[in-house]
Amino acid sequence: MTTPSLVAVLNGPNLNLLGERQPEVYGHETLDDLRDVCRRATDRAGLLLDFRQTNHEGGLVDAIHELRHTISGLVINAAAYTHTSVAIRDALAVVTAPTIEVHLSNVHRREPFRGHSYLSAVVDGVIVGCGTQGYELAIARIARLAARG
Ligand code: CA2
């Protein structure tokens, strides 16, 4: 029997506050709820989940380095670092597994600075404005791409 493939979901700064503030932007679900959403999605797809959140840029870079050889797919919401971080972009650029950038909110309907991502050019897909369902969609996409080999 083969071991199921691993999908990592990485969340950046302040996403630990989900559900506590700005529900009109980010919804009512908490980070634990988001983990459950991702767990159900990976279970459905027959994949294993590694779900993390950090408030630190280097923490995201370290996690990408640690995971890059063992994952079959990566979902990343780098939160505010999306709009600032060349370091996270450079780390993602060496990941060979399918990688999907996700944002809960529609970043293009918000302040202009949120419309630019340093990450989008080095990932395989981008999902914005679909709330926590965006993570489900990203995991389904990774399952499809991983099955193609
Ligand atoms: O829409 C997204 O998922 C974002 O990545 C969320 C980031 C924001 O900087 C990006 O532009 C778009 C912010 C995450 C902060 O989340 C909070 C949740 C509740 C209360 C306060 C912040």
GROMACS .gro file of C-alpha atoms in nm, residues 48-140:
model
   93
   48LEU     CA    1  -0.268   1.408   0.376
   49LEU     CA    2  -0.272   1.762   0.518
   50ASP     CA    3   0.002   1.969   0.683
   51PHE     CA    4  -0.169   2.295   0.791
   52ARG     CA    5   0.034   2.583   0.940
   53GLN     CA    6   0.011   2.951   1.030
   54THR     CA    7   0.293   3.188   1.119
   55ASN     CA    8   0.316   3.561   1.171
   56HIS     CA    9   0.678   3.566   1.051
   57GLU     CA   10   0.815   3.607   0.699
   58GLY     CA   11   1.115   3.385   0.773
   59GLY     CA   12   0.879   3.127   0.919
   60LEU     CA   13   0.706   3.099   0.583
   61VAL     CA   14   1.042   3.077   0.401
   62ASP     CA   15   1.164   2.807   0.642
   63ALA     CA   16   0.840   2.609   0.605
   64ILE     CA   17   0.866   2.619   0.225
   65HIS     CA   18   1.228   2.495   0.242
   66GLU     CA   19   1.139   2.222   0.491
   67LEU     CA   20   0.841   2.097   0.294
   68ARG     CA   21   0.947   2.136  -0.066
   69HIS     CA   22   1.091   1.787  -0.115
   70THR     CA   23   0.808   1.600   0.059
   71ILE     CA   24   0.490   1.766  -0.068
   72SER     CA   25   0.274   1.687  -0.368
   73GLY     CA   26   0.119   2.031  -0.355
   74LEU     CA   27   0.127   2.362  -0.174
   75VAL     CA   28  -0.150   2.611  -0.095
   76ILE     CA   29  -0.024   2.946   0.031
   77ASN     CA   30  -0.198   3.252   0.167
   78ALA     CA   31   0.100   3.468   0.260
   79ALA     CA   32  -0.142   3.742   0.372
   80ALA     CA   33   0.026   4.087   0.381
   81TYR     CA   34   0.363   3.937   0.276
   82THR     CA   35   0.201   3.865  -0.060
   83HIS     CA   36   0.238   4.233  -0.138
   84THR     CA   37   0.590   4.284  -0.001
   85SER     CA   38   0.802   3.969   0.006
   86VAL     CA   39   1.072   3.894  -0.250
   87ALA     CA   40   1.206   3.635  -0.001
   88ILE     CA   41   0.886   3.430  -0.014
   89ARG     CA   42   0.873   3.465  -0.392
   90ASP     CA   43   1.231   3.335  -0.421
   91ALA     CA   44   1.150   3.041  -0.190
   92LEU     CA   45   0.837   2.951  -0.393
   93ALA     CA   46   1.028   2.975  -0.719
   94VAL     CA   47   1.224   2.659  -0.630
   95VAL     CA   48   0.917   2.451  -0.535
   96THR     CA   49   0.846   2.196  -0.806
   97ALA     CA   50   0.514   2.068  -0.665
   98PRO     CA   51   0.195   2.240  -0.790
   99THR     CA   52   0.145   2.559  -0.591
  100ILE     CA   53  -0.173   2.765  -0.561
  101GLU     CA   54  -0.189   3.114  -0.408
  102VAL     CA   55  -0.515   3.180  -0.222
  103HIS     CA   56  -0.673   3.492  -0.076
  104LEU     CA   57  -0.997   3.487   0.119
  105SER     CA   58  -1.097   3.836   0.006
  106ASN     CA   59  -1.111   3.977  -0.345
  107VAL     CA   60  -0.784   4.168  -0.323
  108HIS     CA   61  -0.866   4.347  -0.650
  109ARG     CA   62  -1.173   4.512  -0.498
  110ARG     CA   63  -0.975   4.657  -0.208
  111GLU     CA   64  -0.690   4.908  -0.164
  112PRO     CA   65  -0.472   4.930  -0.480
  113PHE     CA   66  -0.160   4.798  -0.299
  114ARG     CA   67  -0.340   4.463  -0.246
  115GLY     CA   68  -0.380   4.422  -0.622
  116HIS     CA   69  -0.011   4.342  -0.667
  117SER     CA   70   0.133   4.007  -0.562
  118TYR     CA   71   0.504   3.926  -0.566
  119LEU     CA   72   0.402   3.558  -0.562
  120SER     CA   73   0.156   3.519  -0.850
  121ALA     CA   74   0.423   3.499  -1.119
  122VAL     CA   75   0.590   3.195  -0.959
  123VAL     CA   76   0.283   2.985  -0.871
  124ASP     CA   77   0.058   2.765  -1.086
  125GLY     CA   78  -0.273   2.927  -0.999
  126VAL     CA   79  -0.434   3.205  -0.799
  127ILE     CA   80  -0.776   3.201  -0.628
  128VAL     CA   81  -0.914   3.519  -0.472
  129GLY     CA   82  -1.243   3.629  -0.320
  130CYS     CA   83  -1.392   3.283  -0.260
  131GLY     CA   84  -1.350   3.280   0.118
  132THR     CA   85  -1.253   2.949   0.274
  133GLN     CA   86  -1.396   2.771  -0.032
  134GLY     CA   87  -1.092   2.904  -0.217
  135TYR     CA   88  -0.877   2.664  -0.014
  136GLU     CA   89  -1.109   2.374  -0.104
  137LEU     CA   90  -1.082   2.468  -0.471
  138ALA     CA   91  -0.703   2.492  -0.446
  139ILE     CA   92  -0.678   2.146  -0.288
  140ALA     CA   93  -0.908   1.998  -0.555
   0.00000   0.00000   0.00000
